XYZ file of C-alpha atoms in Angstrom:
181
model
C 1.633 -31.718 -30.096
C 3.363 -28.657 -28.739
C 2.149 -26.809 -31.787
C -1.450 -27.769 -31.078
C -1.207 -26.438 -27.601
C 0.274 -23.233 -28.844
C -2.679 -22.698 -31.186
C -5.201 -23.473 -28.475
C -3.490 -21.061 -26.110
C -3.588 -18.334 -28.743
C -7.207 -18.962 -29.340
C -8.386 -19.348 -25.711
C -5.658 -17.627 -23.830
C -3.561 -18.995 -20.888
C -5.349 -20.167 -17.765
C -4.245 -16.837 -16.096
C -5.691 -14.822 -19.053
C -9.034 -16.645 -18.683
C -9.111 -16.067 -14.930
C -8.384 -12.333 -15.390
C -11.046 -12.013 -18.046
C -13.559 -13.776 -15.690
C -12.569 -11.515 -12.667
C -12.698 -8.462 -14.805
C -16.346 -9.136 -15.651
C -16.947 -9.260 -11.811
C -15.084 -6.013 -11.501
C -17.287 -4.412 -14.194
C -20.315 -5.481 -12.133
C -18.918 -3.986 -9.095
C -18.453 -0.667 -10.857
C -22.168 -0.661 -11.796
C -22.951 -0.313 -8.021
C -20.532 2.536 -7.441
C -22.898 5.472 -8.084
C -25.676 3.872 -6.024
C -23.351 3.278 -3.058
C -21.787 6.849 -3.327
C -25.222 8.258 -2.821
C -25.824 6.476 0.491
C -25.345 8.164 3.751
C -22.831 6.986 6.280
C -25.630 5.320 8.268
C -26.960 3.619 5.235
C -23.536 2.296 4.352
C -23.173 0.812 7.841
C -26.703 -0.696 7.592
C -25.884 -2.485 4.260
C -24.184 -5.056 6.498
C -27.619 -6.057 7.936
C -29.113 -6.152 4.393
C -26.461 -8.420 3.123
C -26.579 -10.626 6.140
C -30.319 -11.049 5.800
C -29.926 -11.955 2.116
C -27.321 -14.620 3.152
C -29.765 -15.932 5.841
C -32.409 -16.311 3.215
C -30.095 -18.515 1.114
C -28.419 -16.116 -1.316
C -24.934 -17.226 -2.203
C -22.103 -15.177 -0.779
C -20.515 -14.885 -4.356
C -23.850 -13.293 -5.428
C -23.338 -10.471 -2.869
C -19.677 -9.902 -3.810
C -20.214 -7.140 -6.346
C -22.519 -5.041 -4.023
C -20.375 -5.746 -0.979
C -17.151 -4.871 -2.657
C -18.612 -1.652 -3.980
C -19.718 -0.795 -0.436
C -16.209 -1.419 0.917
C -14.765 0.741 -1.813
C -16.938 3.662 -0.737
C -16.292 3.106 2.932
C -12.558 3.139 2.341
C -12.900 6.293 0.169
C -14.737 8.038 3.003
C -12.800 6.672 6.020
C -9.238 6.869 4.559
C -9.521 8.925 1.477
C -8.343 5.864 -0.532
C -10.241 4.549 -3.516
C -9.759 0.801 -4.137
C -8.735 0.502 -7.849
C -10.139 -2.022 -10.239
C -6.848 -4.118 -10.204
C -7.090 -4.244 -6.413
C -10.660 -5.590 -6.693
C -9.168 -8.495 -8.624
C -6.853 -9.055 -5.602
C -9.901 -9.086 -3.332
C -11.738 -11.585 -5.477
C -8.671 -13.788 -5.526
C -8.461 -13.649 -1.637
C -12.235 -14.365 -1.368
C -11.768 -17.418 -3.586
C -9.105 -18.785 -1.198
C -6.192 -18.092 -3.371
C -2.990 -16.143 -2.958
C -2.848 -12.547 -4.326
C 0.769 -11.722 -4.922
C 1.366 -7.956 -4.569
C 4.417 -5.895 -4.211
C 5.195 -3.483 -1.384
C 2.911 -0.419 -1.807
C 0.353 -2.100 -3.948
C -2.295 -2.136 -1.224
C -2.433 -5.563 0.325
C -3.832 -4.309 3.598
C -6.507 -2.346 1.827
C -7.336 -5.236 -0.550
C -7.824 -7.559 2.276
C -10.727 -5.395 3.637
C -12.775 -6.571 0.579
C -12.568 -10.245 1.365
C -12.709 -9.725 5.035
C -15.915 -7.707 4.989
C -17.740 -10.046 2.527
C -16.818 -13.208 4.519
C -17.701 -11.552 7.968
C -21.258 -11.025 6.773
C -22.007 -14.537 7.762
C -21.647 -13.461 11.458
C -19.057 -16.131 12.229
C -16.116 -13.748 12.395
C -13.083 -13.672 9.963
C -9.340 -13.743 10.906
C -6.530 -12.046 9.112
C -3.301 -13.740 9.885
C 0.000 -11.891 9.422
C 3.637 -12.507 10.310
C 4.081 -10.449 13.441
C 2.329 -8.540 16.194
C 3.337 -5.106 14.794
C 1.730 -5.822 11.379
C -1.468 -7.245 13.126
C -1.852 -4.085 15.214
C -0.974 -1.788 12.362
C -3.426 -3.410 9.917
C -6.262 -3.387 12.437
C -5.565 0.213 13.463
C -5.206 1.420 9.804
C -8.186 -0.415 8.411
C -10.319 -0.061 11.642
C -12.098 3.012 10.384
C -13.204 1.222 7.172
C -14.593 -1.615 9.174
C -16.293 0.724 11.614
C -17.798 2.667 8.685
C -19.200 -0.687 7.532
C -20.787 -1.313 10.904
C -18.243 -4.029 11.960
C -16.018 -4.507 14.973
C -12.307 -5.100 14.812
C -10.051 -6.945 17.213
C -6.339 -7.727 17.545
C -4.705 -10.719 19.195
C -1.128 -10.208 20.210
C 1.432 -11.399 22.587
C 1.005 -10.218 26.230
C -2.676 -9.948 26.216
C -4.886 -11.155 29.129
C -7.395 -14.034 28.455
C -10.208 -11.430 28.572
C -8.563 -9.134 25.955
C -8.070 -12.130 23.626
C -11.572 -13.263 24.098
C -12.860 -9.806 23.172
C -10.573 -9.705 20.068
C -11.896 -13.084 18.930
C -15.571 -12.025 19.343
C -14.971 -9.182 16.916
C -16.294 -9.294 13.330
C -12.666 -9.103 12.066
C -9.855 -10.310 14.051
C -6.164 -9.587 13.157
C -3.404 -11.733 14.564
C -0.259 -13.678 14.005
C 0.590 -17.178 12.942
């Protein structure tokens, strides 16, 4: 029986191998939009948010928007921060969007990767929260990634200790809200 599973695994690959293969197909699709998005003006990149939101409102599935939206975030990050989101980081963004944990080491770009799923899920207009472990990281993440979200036509807020009720209310009304657990 163990031998049978070994043969099946060699033929089909492990579950992880199959997931990576599936996600790499999505990354290839994201890459097909790169030249188109690069040719857009800053104003057109910010306006894509409205185009995507309208498509969602007309019933298009959020997953169908993922390749174009991720390509748009990639370009906004390149322009705003001088950082290009790598293909392997796109896999991390897909993983986060799917509600799973993307394990990444220090320096591999977790903060940047999160922008992908945050933008895509904020297109619904209901706001998205990124929860981190302390106020410093919440403020730092929002401050560092803020230019990317602003380039994408979105607002960013931070909820932290010591804020007034009004400040917290404004932060929660943002498209993207950083905070702590």
